[in-house]
PDB file of C-alpha atoms in Angstrom:
ATOM      1  CA  MET X   1    -288.906 -74.047  37.368  1.00 45.00           C
ATOM      2  CA  SER X   2    -285.139 -73.696  38.385  1.00 47.00           C
ATOM      3  CA  LYS X   3    -284.847 -77.457  37.848  1.00 73.00           C
ATOM      4  CA  PHE X   4    -285.519 -77.175  34.111  1.00 92.00           C
ATOM      5  CA  PHE X   5    -281.852 -76.139  33.204  1.00 95.00           C
ATOM      6  CA  GLY X   6    -278.613 -75.864  35.195  1.00 95.00           C
ATOM      7  CA  SER X   7    -276.928 -73.184  33.184  1.00 96.00           C
ATOM      8  CA  VAL X   8    -276.828 -71.293  29.988  1.00 97.00           C
ATOM      9  CA  ASP X   9    -274.425 -73.915  28.532  1.00 97.00           C
ATOM     10  CA  ASP X  10    -276.861 -76.626  29.729  1.00 97.00           C
ATOM     11  CA  VAL X  11    -279.585 -74.814  27.807  1.00 97.00           C
ATOM     12  CA  THR X  12    -277.490 -74.688  24.729  1.00 97.00           C
ATOM     13  CA  ARG X  13    -276.409 -78.376  24.900  1.00 97.00           C
ATOM     14  CA  ARG X  14    -279.700 -79.932  25.655  1.00 97.00           C
ATOM     15  CA  LEU X  15    -281.656 -77.775  23.182  1.00 97.00           C
ATOM     16  CA  THR X  16    -279.054 -78.756  20.477  1.00 96.00           C
ATOM     17  CA  ASP X  17    -279.571 -82.419  21.365  1.00 96.00           C
ATOM     18  CA  ALA X  18    -283.278 -81.831  20.755  1.00 96.00           C
ATOM     19  CA  GLY X  19    -282.558 -80.490  17.292  1.00 94.00           C
ATOM     20  CA  TYR X  20    -282.822 -76.692  18.057  1.00 95.00           C
ATOM     21  CA  LEU X  21    -279.714 -74.642  17.637  1.00 95.00           C
ATOM     22  CA  PRO X  22    -280.116 -71.648  19.957  1.00 94.00           C
ATOM     23  CA  SER X  23    -278.083 -68.381  19.722  1.00 93.00           C
ATOM     24  CA  THR X  24    -276.513 -67.135  23.095  1.00 94.00           C
ATOM     25  CA  ASP X  25    -279.227 -64.612  23.560  1.00 95.00           C
ATOM     26  CA  ILE X  26    -281.974 -67.444  23.293  1.00 97.00           C
ATOM     27  CA  ALA X  27    -280.163 -69.790  25.461  1.00 97.00           C
ATOM     28  CA  THR X  28    -279.620 -66.982  28.024  1.00 97.00           C
ATOM     29  CA  ALA X  29    -283.433 -65.923  28.016  1.00 98.00           C
ATOM     30  CA  VAL X  30    -284.481 -69.484  28.335  1.00 97.00           C
ATOM     31  CA  PHE X  31    -282.171 -70.137  31.320  1.00 97.00           C
ATOM     32  CA  LEU X  32    -283.323 -67.120  33.008  1.00 96.00           C
ATOM     33  CA  ALA X  33    -286.959 -67.750  32.401  1.00 97.00           C
ATOM     34  CA  GLY X  34    -286.589 -71.173  34.107  1.00 95.00           C
ATOM     35  CA  HIS X  35    -284.335 -69.858  36.920  1.00 94.00           C
ATOM     36  CA  LEU X  36    -286.489 -66.904  37.857  1.00 95.00           C
ATOM     37  CA  GLY X  37    -289.889 -68.726  37.385  1.00 94.00           C
ATOM     38  CA  LYS X  38    -291.168 -66.132  34.797  1.00 96.00           C
ATOM     39  CA  PRO X  39    -293.044 -66.563  31.638  1.00 97.00           C
ATOM     40  CA  LEU X  40    -290.982 -65.850  28.499  1.00 98.00           C
ATOM     41  CA  LEU X  41    -292.692 -63.654  25.799  1.00 98.00           C
ATOM     42  CA  ILE X  42    -291.041 -64.304  22.391  1.00 98.00           C
ATOM     43  CA  GLU X  43    -291.755 -61.721  19.608  1.00 96.00           C
ATOM     44  CA  GLY X  44    -290.478 -61.851  15.998  1.00 94.00           C
ATOM     45  CA  PRO X  45    -291.658 -62.379  12.431  1.00 91.00           C
ATOM     46  CA  ALA X  46    -293.462 -65.536  11.667  1.00 90.00           C
ATOM     47  CA  GLY X  47    -291.175 -68.540  10.796  1.00 89.00           C
ATOM     48  CA  VAL X  48    -288.193 -67.718  12.881  1.00 93.00           C
ATOM     49  CA  GLY X  49    -288.461 -70.726  15.305  1.00 93.00           C
ATOM     50  CA  LYS X  50    -290.552 -69.313  18.248  1.00 96.00           C
ATOM     51  CA  THR X  51    -292.948 -72.360  18.309  1.00 96.00           C
ATOM     52  CA  GLU X  52    -290.155 -74.792  17.560  1.00 96.00           C
ATOM     53  CA  LEU X  53    -288.266 -73.357  20.628  1.00 97.00           C
ATOM     54  CA  ALA X  54    -291.120 -74.332  22.873  1.00 97.00           C
ATOM     55  CA  LYS X  55    -291.300 -77.724  21.454  1.00 97.00           C
ATOM     56  CA  ALA X  56    -287.557 -78.183  21.939  1.00 97.00           C
ATOM     57  CA  ILE X  57    -287.695 -77.124  25.501  1.00 98.00           C
ATOM     58  CA  ALA X  58    -290.386 -79.724  26.113  1.00 98.00           C
ATOM     59  CA  THR X  59    -288.321 -82.353  24.425  1.00 97.00           C
ATOM     60  CA  ALA X  60    -285.068 -81.328  26.384  1.00 97.00           C
ATOM     61  CA  THR X  61    -286.673 -81.360  29.614  1.00 97.00           C
ATOM     62  CA  THR X  62    -289.067 -84.447  29.004  1.00 96.00           C
ATOM     63  CA  SER X  63    -291.896 -82.180  29.912  1.00 97.00           C
ATOM     64  CA  ASP X  64    -295.616 -82.586  28.627  1.00 97.00           C
ATOM     65  CA  LEU X  65    -296.309 -79.752  26.046  1.00 98.00           C
ATOM     66  CA  VAL X  66    -299.669 -78.041  26.607  1.00 98.00           C
ATOM     67  CA  ARG X  67    -300.575 -75.686  23.579  1.00 97.00           C
ATOM     68  CA  LEU X  68    -303.070 -72.955  23.452  1.00 97.00           C
ATOM     69  CA  GLN X  69    -303.356 -71.824  19.793  1.00 97.00           C
ATOM     70  CA  CYS X  70    -304.821 -68.226  19.733  1.00 97.00           C
ATOM     71  CA  TYR X  71    -307.067 -67.007  17.128  1.00 96.00           C
ATOM     72  CA  GLU X  72    -309.472 -64.157  16.719  1.00 94.00           C
ATOM     73  CA  GLY X  73    -312.609 -64.775  18.902  1.00 94.00           C
ATOM     74  CA  ILE X  74    -311.057 -67.293  21.335  1.00 95.00           C
ATOM     75  CA  ASP X  75    -312.583 -66.900  24.742  1.00 92.00           C
ATOM     76  CA  GLU X  76    -312.558 -68.186  28.201  1.00 91.00           C
ATOM     77  CA  ALA X  77    -314.443 -71.254  27.368  1.00 93.00           C
ATOM     78  CA  ARG X  78    -311.765 -72.284  24.909  1.00 94.00           C
ATOM     79  CA  ALA X  79    -308.728 -71.143  26.709  1.00 95.00           C
ATOM     80  CA  LEU X  80    -309.495 -71.825  30.503  1.00 94.00           C
ATOM     81  CA  TYR X  81    -312.602 -74.062  31.134  1.00 93.00           C
ATOM     82  CA  GLU X  82    -316.246 -74.471  30.601  1.00 93.00           C
ATOM     83  CA  TRP X  83    -319.261 -76.144  32.037  1.00 93.00           C
ATOM     84  CA  ASN X  84    -320.672 -79.112  30.187  1.00 92.00           C
ATOM     85  CA  HIS X  85    -324.158 -77.666  29.912  1.00 89.00           C
ATOM     86  CA  ALA X  86    -325.624 -80.658  28.092  1.00 91.00           C
ATOM     87  CA  LYS X  87    -324.502 -82.963  30.901  1.00 89.00           C
ATOM     88  CA  GLN X  88    -325.679 -80.469  33.468  1.00 86.00           C
ATOM     89  CA  LEU X  89    -329.240 -80.397  31.952  1.00 87.00           C
ATOM     90  CA  LEU X  90    -329.470 -84.144  31.810  1.00 86.00           C
ATOM     91  CA  ARG X  91    -328.563 -84.128  35.527  1.00 80.00           C
ATOM     92  CA  ILE X  92    -331.233 -81.416  36.398  1.00 80.00           C
ATOM     93  CA  THR X  93    -333.883 -83.259  34.420  1.00 82.00           C
ATOM     94  CA  ALA X  94    -333.133 -86.551  36.298  1.00 79.00           C
ATOM     95  CA  THR X  95    -333.418 -84.801  39.656  1.00 73.00           C
ATOM     96  CA  ASP X  96    -336.657 -82.887  39.356  1.00 68.00           C
ATOM     97  CA  ASN X  97    -337.580 -83.955  42.944  1.00 69.00           C
ATOM     98  CA  GLU X  98    -334.479 -82.480  44.435  1.00 69.00           C
ATOM     99  CA  GLY X  99    -334.401 -78.767  45.562  1.00 71.00           C
ATOM    100  CA  TRP X 100    -332.439 -76.324  43.402  1.00 67.00           C
ATOM    101  CA  ASP X 101    -329.891 -75.618  46.161  1.00 69.00           C
ATOM    102  CA  SER X 102    -328.905 -79.485  46.149  1.00 71.00           C
ATOM    103  CA  THR X 103    -328.973 -79.648  42.487  1.00 72.00           C
ATOM    104  CA  ARG X 104    -326.752 -76.564  42.029  1.00 70.00           C
ATOM    105  CA  ASP X 105    -324.129 -77.804  44.393  1.00 73.00           C
ATOM    106  CA  HIS X 106    -323.960 -81.011  42.400  1.00 78.00           C
ATOM    107  CA  VAL X 107    -323.833 -79.733  38.859  1.00 84.00           C
ATOM    108  CA  PHE X 108    -320.982 -77.300  39.499  1.00 85.00           C
ATOM    109  CA  THR X 109    -318.569 -79.948  40.440  1.00 87.00           C
ATOM    110  CA  GLU X 110    -315.516 -81.701  38.749  1.00 88.00           C
ATOM    111  CA  GLU X 111    -317.932 -84.094  37.133  1.00 90.00           C
ATOM    112  CA  PHE X 112    -319.342 -81.350  34.868  1.00 92.00           C
ATOM    113  CA  LEU X 113    -315.996 -79.329  34.308  1.00 93.00           C
ATOM    114  CA  LEU X 114    -314.401 -79.368  30.886  1.00 95.00           C
ATOM    115  CA  GLN X 115    -310.776 -78.149  31.184  1.00 94.00           C
ATOM    116  CA  ARG X 116    -309.018 -76.275  28.380  1.00 96.00           C
ATOM    117  CA  PRO X 117    -305.286 -75.771  27.825  1.00 97.00           C
ATOM    118  CA  LEU X 118    -304.616 -73.217  30.530  1.00 96.00           C
ATOM    119  CA  LEU X 119    -306.380 -75.113  33.311  1.00 96.00           C
ATOM    120  CA  ALA X 120    -304.942 -78.455  31.972  1.00 96.00           C
ATOM    121  CA  ALA X 121    -301.472 -76.913  32.330  1.00 96.00           C
ATOM    122  CA  ILE X 122    -302.071 -75.586  35.700  1.00 95.00           C
ATOM    123  CA  ARG X 123    -303.374 -78.966  37.071  1.00 95.00           C
ATOM    124  CA  ASN X 124    -300.745 -81.090  35.416  1.00 96.00           C
ATOM    125  CA  PRO X 125    -298.696 -82.824  38.108  1.00 95.00           C
ATOM    126  CA  HIS X 126    -295.924 -83.534  35.704  1.00 95.00           C
ATOM    127  CA  SER X 127    -293.268 -81.176  34.381  1.00 96.00           C
ATOM    128  CA  THR X 128    -295.053 -79.053  31.661  1.00 97.00           C
ATOM    129  CA  VAL X 129    -294.248 -76.524  29.038  1.00 98.00           C
ATOM    130  CA  LEU X 130    -297.307 -74.247  28.334  1.00 98.00           C
ATOM    131  CA  LEU X 131    -297.127 -72.768  24.887  1.00 98.00           C
ATOM    132  CA  ILE X 132    -299.438 -69.861  24.312  1.00 98.00           C
ATOM    133  CA  ASP X 133    -298.981 -69.429  20.639  1.00 97.00           C
ATOM    134  CA  GLU X 134    -299.620 -66.341  18.539  1.00 96.00           C
ATOM    135  CA  LEU X 135    -301.218 -64.271  21.316  1.00 97.00           C
ATOM    136  CA  ASP X 136    -301.435 -61.370  18.925  1.00 96.00           C
ATOM    137  CA  LYS X 137    -304.167 -63.087  16.829  1.00 95.00           C
ATOM    138  CA  ALA X 138    -306.473 -63.273  19.817  1.00 95.00           C
ATOM    139  CA  ASP X 139    -308.622 -60.246  21.133  1.00 92.00           C
ATOM    140  CA  VAL X 140    -307.298 -58.034  23.800  1.00 91.00           C
ATOM    141  CA  GLU X 141    -309.785 -59.495  26.221  1.00 91.00           C
ATOM    142  CA  LEU X 142    -307.845 -62.682  26.296  1.00 93.00           C
ATOM    143  CA  GLU X 143    -304.856 -60.969  27.641  1.00 93.00           C
ATOM    144  CA  GLY X 144    -306.970 -60.042  30.745  1.00 91.00           C
ATOM    145  CA  LEU X 145    -307.744 -63.712  31.297  1.00 90.00           C
ATOM    146  CA  LEU X 146    -304.157 -64.596  31.138  1.00 95.00           C
ATOM    147  CA  LEU X 147    -302.865 -62.250  33.948  1.00 95.00           C
ATOM    148  CA  GLU X 148    -303.722 -64.457  36.684  1.00 94.00           C
ATOM    149  CA  VAL X 149    -302.155 -67.484  34.977  1.00 94.00           C
ATOM    150  CA  LEU X 150    -298.896 -65.703  34.097  1.00 95.00           C
ATOM    151  CA  GLY X 151    -298.529 -63.818  37.355  1.00 94.00           C
ATOM    152  CA  ASP X 152    -299.710 -66.294  39.934  1.00 94.00           C
ATOM    153  CA  PHE X 153    -299.891 -69.569  38.089  1.00 95.00           C
ATOM    154  CA  GLN X 154    -303.511 -70.028  39.256  1.00 95.00           C
ATOM    155  CA  ILE X 155    -307.007 -69.812  37.937  1.00 95.00           C
ATOM    156  CA  SER X 156    -310.144 -68.542  39.750  1.00 93.00           C
ATOM    157  CA  ILE X 157    -313.322 -70.538  39.089  1.00 93.00           C
ATOM    158  CA  PRO X 158    -316.199 -68.888  41.059  1.00 90.00           C
ATOM    159  CA  GLU X 159    -318.016 -72.232  41.556  1.00 89.00           C
ATOM    160  CA  LEU X 160    -315.040 -74.114  42.789  1.00 91.00           C
ATOM    161  CA  GLY X 161    -312.473 -71.580  44.141  1.00 92.00           C
ATOM    162  CA  THR X 162    -308.888 -70.977  43.196  1.00 94.00           C
ATOM    163  CA  VAL X 163    -306.905 -73.673  41.358  1.00 94.00           C
ATOM    164  CA  THR X 164    -303.186 -73.169  41.998  1.00 95.00           C
ATOM    165  CA  ALA X 165    -300.566 -74.808  39.904  1.00 94.00           C
ATOM    166  CA  LEU X 166    -299.421 -78.245  41.321  1.00 86.00           C
ATOM    167  CA  ARG X 167    -296.131 -77.693  39.523  1.00 92.00           C
ATOM    168  CA  LYS X 168    -295.406 -74.364  37.834  1.00 94.00           C
ATOM    169  CA  PRO X 169    -295.231 -74.895  34.110  1.00 96.00           C
ATOM    170  CA  PHE X 170    -292.424 -73.261  31.804  1.00 97.00           C
ATOM    171  CA  VAL X 171    -294.524 -70.682  30.046  1.00 97.00           C
ATOM    172  CA  ILE X 172    -293.746 -69.608  26.489  1.00 98.00           C
ATOM    173  CA  VAL X 173    -295.905 -66.819  25.028  1.00 98.00           C
ATOM    174  CA  THR X 174    -295.344 -66.060  21.235  1.00 97.00           C
ATOM    175  CA  SER X 175    -296.357 -63.195  19.049  1.00 97.00           C
ATOM    176  CA  ASN X 176    -295.712 -62.165  15.531  1.00 93.00           C
ATOM    177  CA  ALA X 177    -296.104 -58.457  16.629  1.00 87.00           C
ATOM    178  CA  ASN X 178    -299.024 -57.869  14.419  1.00 88.00           C
ATOM    179  CA  ARG X 179    -300.435 -55.751  17.259  1.00 91.00           C
ATOM    180  CA  GLU X 180    -299.003 -54.411  20.537  1.00 93.00           C
ATOM    181  CA  LEU X 181    -299.514 -56.563  23.653  1.00 95.00           C
ATOM    182  CA  SER X 182    -300.610 -54.896  26.781  1.00 94.00           C
ATOM    183  CA  GLU X 183    -298.108 -53.319  29.373  1.00 95.00           C
ATOM    184  CA  ALA X 184    -299.817 -55.509  32.118  1.00 95.00           C
ATOM    185  CA  LEU X 185    -299.011 -58.753  30.280  1.00 96.00           C
ATOM    186  CA  LYS X 186    -295.459 -57.695  29.437  1.00 96.00           C
ATOM    187  CA  ARG X 187    -294.776 -56.789  33.001  1.00 96.00           C
ATOM    188  CA  ARG X 188    -295.320 -60.396  33.975  1.00 96.00           C
ATOM    189  CA  CYS X 189    -293.023 -61.766  31.446  1.00 97.00           C
ATOM    190  CA  LEU X 190    -289.359 -61.726  30.427  1.00 98.00           C
ATOM    191  CA  TYR X 191    -288.878 -60.709  26.827  1.00 97.00           C
ATOM    192  CA  LEU X 192    -287.061 -62.060  23.825  1.00 97.00           C
ATOM    193  CA  HIS X 193    -287.107 -60.916  20.302  1.00 97.00           C
ATOM    194  CA  ILE X 194    -286.078 -63.475  17.554  1.00 96.00           C
ATOM    195  CA  ASP X 195    -285.246 -62.440  14.149  1.00 94.00           C
ATOM    196  CA  TYR X 196    -284.070 -64.501  11.180  1.00 94.00           C
ATOM    197  CA  PRO X 197    -280.852 -66.237  12.103  1.00 93.00           C
ATOM    198  CA  THR X 198    -277.430 -65.112  10.775  1.00 94.00           C
ATOM    199  CA  ALA X 199    -276.231 -67.014   7.725  1.00 95.00           C
ATOM    200  CA  GLU X 200    -273.755 -68.905   9.734  1.00 95.00           C
ATOM    201  CA  LEU X 201    -276.495 -70.205  12.128  1.00 93.00           C
ATOM    202  CA  GLU X 202    -278.952 -70.976   9.325  1.00 95.00           C
ATOM    203  CA  ARG X 203    -276.214 -73.019   7.434  1.00 96.00           C
ATOM    204  CA  ALA X 204    -275.639 -75.028  10.915  1.00 95.00           C
ATOM    205  CA  ILE X 205    -279.489 -75.583  11.176  1.00 94.00           C
ATOM    206  CA  VAL X 206    -279.614 -76.781   7.625  1.00 96.00           C
ATOM    207  CA  ARG X 207    -276.703 -79.191   8.376  1.00 95.00           C
ATOM    208  CA  LEU X 208    -278.332 -80.479  11.487  1.00 94.00           C
ATOM    209  CA  LYS X 209    -281.748 -81.000   9.929  1.00 94.00           C
ATOM    210  CA  VAL X 210    -280.617 -82.164   6.420  1.00 96.00           C
ATOM    211  CA  PRO X 211    -277.220 -83.947   6.770  1.00 95.00           C
ATOM    212  CA  GLU X 212    -277.580 -85.641   3.436  1.00 95.00           C
ATOM    213  CA  LEU X 213    -277.649 -82.236   1.601  1.00 95.00           C
ATOM    214  CA  ASP X 214    -274.469 -81.847  -0.587  1.00 90.00           C
ATOM    215  CA  GLU X 215    -272.071 -79.800   1.337  1.00 86.00           C
ATOM    216  CA  THR X 216    -271.351 -77.437  -1.571  1.00 91.00           C
ATOM    217  CA  LEU X 217    -275.284 -76.433  -1.504  1.00 94.00           C
ATOM    218  CA  GLY X 218    -275.466 -75.329   2.060  1.00 94.00           C
ATOM    219  CA  GLU X 219    -273.937 -71.922   1.373  1.00 95.00           C
ATOM    220  CA  PRO X 220    -275.788 -70.942  -1.736  1.00 96.00           C
ATOM    221  CA  VAL X 221    -279.181 -72.255  -0.184  1.00 97.00           C
ATOM    222  CA  VAL X 222    -278.824 -69.944   2.791  1.00 97.00           C
ATOM    223  CA  ARG X 223    -277.518 -67.107   0.450  1.00 97.00           C
ATOM    224  CA  VAL X 224    -280.611 -67.320  -1.823  1.00 97.00           C
ATOM    225  CA  VAL X 225    -282.996 -67.407   1.101  1.00 97.00           C
ATOM    226  CA  GLY X 226    -281.272 -64.324   2.646  1.00 97.00           C
ATOM    227  CA  ALA X 227    -281.634 -62.515  -0.728  1.00 97.00           C
ATOM    228  CA  LEU X 228    -285.334 -63.355  -0.862  1.00 97.00           C
ATOM    229  CA  ARG X 229    -285.814 -62.026   2.639  1.00 96.00           C
ATOM    230  CA  GLU X 230    -284.367 -58.799   1.484  1.00 96.00           C
ATOM    231  CA  LEU X 231    -287.101 -58.488  -0.958  1.00 97.00           C
ATOM    232  CA  SER X 232    -290.521 -56.719  -0.282  1.00 96.00           C
ATOM    233  CA  LEU X 233    -292.569 -59.856  -0.127  1.00 96.00           C
ATOM    234  CA  ARG X 234    -296.001 -60.666   1.323  1.00 95.00           C
ATOM    235  CA  LYS X 235    -294.383 -63.489   3.171  1.00 94.00           C
ATOM    236  CA  ALA X 236    -290.715 -64.126   3.471  1.00 95.00           C
ATOM    237  CA  PRO X 237    -289.307 -67.740   3.599  1.00 96.00           C
ATOM    238  CA  SER X 238    -289.143 -68.978   7.179  1.00 95.00           C
ATOM    239  CA  ILE X 239    -286.591 -71.361   8.653  1.00 95.00           C
ATOM    240  CA  ALA X 240    -288.637 -74.250   8.235  1.00 94.00           C
ATOM    241  CA  GLU X 241    -289.008 -73.504   4.575  1.00 96.00           C
ATOM    242  CA  THR X 242    -285.312 -73.169   4.117  1.00 97.00           C
ATOM    243  CA  VAL X 243    -285.113 -76.743   5.622  1.00 96.00           C
ATOM    244  CA  ASP X 244    -287.848 -77.975   3.233  1.00 96.00           C
ATOM    245  CA  TRP X 245    -286.125 -76.482   0.329  1.00 97.00           C
ATOM    246  CA  ALA X 246    -282.804 -78.296   1.257  1.00 97.00           C
ATOM    247  CA  ARG X 247    -284.780 -81.475   1.409  1.00 97.00           C
ATOM    248  CA  THR X 248    -286.329 -80.711  -1.936  1.00 97.00           C
ATOM    249  CA  LEU X 249    -282.824 -80.298  -3.387  1.00 97.00           C
ATOM    250  CA  VAL X 250    -281.868 -83.663  -1.988  1.00 96.00           C
ATOM    251  CA  ALA X 251    -285.094 -85.358  -3.357  1.00 97.00           C
ATOM    252  CA  LEU X 252    -284.329 -83.852  -6.792  1.00 95.00           C
ATOM    253  CA  ARG X 253    -280.610 -84.881  -6.534  1.00 94.00           C
ATOM    254  CA  ALA X 254    -279.577 -81.365  -7.461  1.00 92.00           C
ATOM    255  CA  ARG X 255    -275.835 -81.023  -7.496  1.00 88.00           C
ATOM    256  CA  ASN X 256    -275.841 -77.292  -8.497  1.00 90.00           C
ATOM    257  CA  LEU X 257    -278.028 -74.481  -7.389  1.00 93.00           C
ATOM    258  CA  THR X 258    -278.570 -72.856 -10.843  1.00 93.00           C
ATOM    259  CA  GLY X 259    -281.140 -70.287 -11.577  1.00 93.00           C
ATOM    260  CA  ALA X 260    -283.196 -72.880 -13.388  1.00 93.00           C
ATOM    261  CA  VAL X 261    -283.267 -74.962 -10.214  1.00 94.00           C
ATOM    262  CA  VAL X 262    -284.258 -72.108  -8.088  1.00 96.00           C
ATOM    263  CA  ARG X 263    -287.091 -71.100 -10.497  1.00 94.00           C
ATOM    264  CA  SER X 264    -288.343 -74.701 -10.607  1.00 94.00           C
ATOM    265  CA  THR X 265    -288.535 -75.021  -6.774  1.00 96.00           C
ATOM    266  CA  LEU X 266    -289.579 -71.655  -5.847  1.00 95.00           C
ATOM    267  CA  GLY X 267    -292.939 -72.916  -4.661  1.00 96.00           C
ATOM    268  CA  VAL X 268    -291.238 -74.381  -1.573  1.00 97.00           C
ATOM    269  CA  LEU X 269    -290.133 -71.137  -0.410  1.00 97.00           C
ATOM    270  CA  LEU X 270    -292.703 -68.662  -1.536  1.00 97.00           C
ATOM    271  CA  LYS X 271    -296.503 -69.209  -1.238  1.00 96.00           C
ATOM    272  CA  TYR X 272    -297.951 -66.135  -3.065  1.00 96.00           C
ATOM    273  CA  GLN X 273    -297.947 -65.638  -6.917  1.00 95.00           C
ATOM    274  CA  ALA X 274    -297.071 -61.930  -6.416  1.00 96.00           C
ATOM    275  CA  ASP X 275    -293.903 -62.970  -4.425  1.00 97.00           C
ATOM    276  CA  HIS X 276    -292.854 -65.355  -7.192  1.00 96.00           C
ATOM    277  CA  ARG X 277    -293.044 -62.511  -9.780  1.00 95.00           C
ATOM    278  CA  ILE X 278    -291.056 -60.317  -7.582  1.00 96.00           C
ATOM    279  CA  ALA X 279    -288.393 -62.952  -6.943  1.00 96.00           C
ATOM    280  CA  ILE X 280    -288.094 -63.993 -10.625  1.00 95.00           C
ATOM    281  CA  GLU X 281    -287.640 -60.404 -11.630  1.00 95.00           C
ATOM    282  CA  ARG X 282    -285.238 -59.257  -8.978  1.00 94.00           C
ATOM    283  CA  LEU X 283    -283.285 -62.468  -8.876  1.00 93.00           C
ATOM    284  CA  GLU X 284    -283.184 -62.552 -12.682  1.00 91.00           C
ATOM    285  CA  LEU X 285    -284.370 -66.208 -12.848  1.00 90.00           C
ATOM    286  CA  PRO X 286    -284.824 -67.898 -16.256  1.00 86.00           C
ATOM    287  CA  GLU X 287    -288.018 -68.980 -17.755  1.00 74.00           C
ATOM    288  CA  ALA X 288    -289.307 -72.303 -16.321  1.00 67.00           C
ATOM    289  CA  ARG X 289    -288.421 -75.413 -18.289  1.00 62.00           C
ATOM    290  CA  GLU X 290    -288.982 -78.980 -17.707  1.00 57.00           C
ATOM    291  CA  GLY X 291    -286.180 -81.315 -16.316  1.00 52.00           C
ATOM    292  CA  GLN X 292    -284.012 -78.548 -14.686  1.00 47.00           C
ATOM    293  CA  ALA X 293    -282.805 -80.323 -11.670  1.00 46.00           C
ATOM    294  CA  SER X 294    -279.352 -81.528 -12.209  1.00 41.00           C
TER     295      SER X 294
END
């Protein structure tokens, strides 16, 4: 994994070229994860760019991106591997005259193995970024299944033996911190917390992603988003939504960020009616009217 990046400056340069502006802390953590060969656990609120960072690393290093999207109820069969039971049954049916020992040896072979994201990443001979996304949404039991992958880059399959990584993947584990992850998992990872970016960095992100936005709008766009994040909302606007809002203003050909413009485009940033009510009241936005983008 030390071949992924040569230095912290190299991380900054290549991630920027890939469209991701990293802070010094982020660039340092990414370099160390690659240099030490350790998975990188990233925690932080939703929408701060954790998943985008994994995608940018894959782009910057021309690696394959293998993603395990976690959810409640995900199990070994969806994360690691499973046997193709239908195909096995057909094989058993077709070999009625063979003894069980012979049949068993055949149906538990590669031909009947369905690999899922973790096994696919371990077996990929090419440079790979393995993204284990939103692990806090999965049940605790999945963490136990991950320990062997994160610690030794291998997976034990009772019928086939131990499968060791042909080429160690760069592993990114993300969590929105909705629940505490286990100490055993954390011991195997480096840790990085990503919060919302500073106003200066977010303005730079907007300039990079939406260069056609009027220069005079960059500062007020980021300032309004920052003000919304200070409110007690059900869901604060993410960086991606800031970028979407900037694109919205370009599409509307807005030249000034008036209260009326903010009010009419609030749906790009806030996705709950209760949040709209809070924002309209606290930011003292005017009543909605038609034809307000100007």
